[in-house]
């Protein structure tokens, strides 16, 4: 179930996505929340860091794991402005994050139902509650504007 709290955390992720855009990175932001408190934040940084794994979600997971001093991120929620890709969902699954909330759907690389559906793969040992479409119009507009400016 989505709540006004989900919208609030997604708005913070959108702020981080704008930070990525200012750095000429694809504008995606993510926050990791535990007990109504942000414990990790991230925005896309693969160009800046020369790291293909520096997607917003992975950066937020890493920050949260450091903050909590645990690679298991149980009882957390990950908010991302775009449907996570397979790599990011693999990290979410391995960290045991139980809930993911995202903004815009990604018809090209989304791993929460658009292209593949990793959270609902029965053969995996960990299953995740996923909620898409929170602040989706704002998330999609940010991405659209970013790519239109580059054409």
Coordinates of C-alpha atoms in Angstrom, one line a residue, residues 5-119:
X5 CA 4.9 9.0 3.4
X6 CA 5.8 7.1 0.2
X7 CA 5.2 10.3 -1.8
X8 CA 7.4 12.3 0.6
X9 CA 10.3 9.9 0.3
X10 CA 9.9 9.7 -3.5
X11 CA 10.0 13.5 -3.6
X12 CA 13.4 13.3 -1.8
X13 CA 14.5 10.7 -4.4
X14 CA 13.4 13.2 -7.2
X15 CA 15.6 15.9 -5.6
X16 CA 18.6 13.5 -5.8
X17 CA 17.7 12.7 -9.4
X18 CA 17.9 16.4 -10.2
X19 CA 21.4 16.4 -8.6
X20 CA 22.4 13.6 -11.1
X21 CA 21.1 15.7 -14.0
X22 CA 23.2 18.7 -12.9
X23 CA 26.2 16.4 -13.1
X24 CA 25.2 15.2 -16.6
X25 CA 24.2 11.8 -15.3
X26 CA 20.9 10.1 -16.1
X27 CA 18.5 11.6 -13.5
X28 CA 17.7 8.8 -11.2
X29 CA 17.6 9.1 -7.4
X30 CA 17.1 6.7 -4.6
X31 CA 16.6 6.7 -0.9
X32 CA 16.7 3.8 1.6
X33 CA 14.4 4.2 4.6
X34 CA 14.3 2.4 8.0
X35 CA 11.7 3.3 10.6
X36 CA 10.6 6.5 8.7
X37 CA 14.2 7.7 8.6
X38 CA 16.4 7.9 5.5
X39 CA 19.5 5.8 6.2
X40 CA 21.0 5.9 2.6
X41 CA 20.8 8.2 -0.4
X42 CA 22.0 7.9 -3.9
X43 CA 21.9 9.3 -7.4
X44 CA 23.3 8.0 -10.6
X45 CA 27.0 8.3 -10.7
X46 CA 28.5 5.8 -13.1
X47 CA 30.1 8.5 -15.4
X48 CA 31.6 10.5 -12.5
X49 CA 32.9 7.5 -10.6
X50 CA 33.9 5.4 -13.7
X51 CA 31.8 2.6 -12.1
X52 CA 29.1 0.8 -14.1
X53 CA 27.5 -0.3 -10.8
X54 CA 27.0 3.2 -9.5
X55 CA 23.3 3.3 -10.1
X56 CA 21.3 5.4 -7.7
X57 CA 19.8 2.3 -6.0
X58 CA 23.2 0.6 -5.5
X59 CA 24.7 3.9 -4.1
X60 CA 21.7 4.2 -1.7
X61 CA 22.1 0.6 -0.6
X62 CA 25.8 0.9 0.0
X63 CA 25.2 4.1 2.0
X64 CA 22.5 2.4 4.1
X65 CA 24.6 -0.7 4.7
X66 CA 27.5 1.6 6.0
X67 CA 25.1 3.6 8.1
X68 CA 23.5 0.5 9.6
X69 CA 26.8 -1.4 9.7
X70 CA 25.1 -4.4 8.2
X71 CA 24.9 -5.8 4.7
X72 CA 21.4 -7.2 5.5
X73 CA 18.9 -4.3 5.1
X74 CA 15.9 -6.0 6.5
X75 CA 12.9 -3.9 7.4
X76 CA 13.9 -1.2 5.0
X77 CA 12.1 0.3 2.0
X78 CA 14.0 1.4 -1.1
X79 CA 12.5 4.3 -3.1
X80 CA 13.8 4.9 -6.7
X81 CA 12.6 7.3 -9.3
X82 CA 12.8 4.7 -12.0
X83 CA 11.9 1.0 -12.0
X84 CA 15.1 -0.8 -11.0
X85 CA 17.1 -2.8 -13.5
X86 CA 18.2 -6.4 -13.1
X87 CA 21.5 -5.4 -11.4
X88 CA 19.8 -3.2 -8.9
X89 CA 17.2 -5.7 -8.1
X90 CA 19.9 -8.3 -7.7
X91 CA 21.5 -6.1 -5.1
X92 CA 18.1 -5.5 -3.4
X93 CA 17.4 -9.2 -3.3
X94 CA 20.9 -10.0 -1.8
X95 CA 20.4 -7.2 0.8
X96 CA 17.0 -8.7 1.8
X97 CA 15.2 -5.4 1.3
X98 CA 11.6 -6.3 1.7
X99 CA 9.9 -3.4 -0.1
X100 CA 10.6 -1.3 -3.2
X101 CA 8.7 1.7 -4.3
X102 CA 9.5 3.3 -7.6
X103 CA 8.3 6.1 -9.8
X104 CA 8.4 5.7 -13.6
X105 CA 8.2 2.3 -15.4
X106 CA 11.2 1.4 -17.5
X107 CA 10.1 -0.4 -20.6
X108 CA 13.7 -1.0 -21.8
X109 CA 15.4 -2.4 -18.7
X110 CA 12.9 -2.6 -15.8
X111 CA 13.2 -5.7 -13.7
X112 CA 10.0 -5.3 -11.7
X113 CA 7.5 -6.3 -14.4
X114 CA 8.3 -4.2 -17.4
X115 CA 11.0 -6.5 -19.0
X116 CA 11.4 -9.1 -16.4
X117 CA 9.9 -9.5 -12.9
X118 CA 12.7 -10.5 -10.5
X119 CA 10.8 -9.7 -7.3

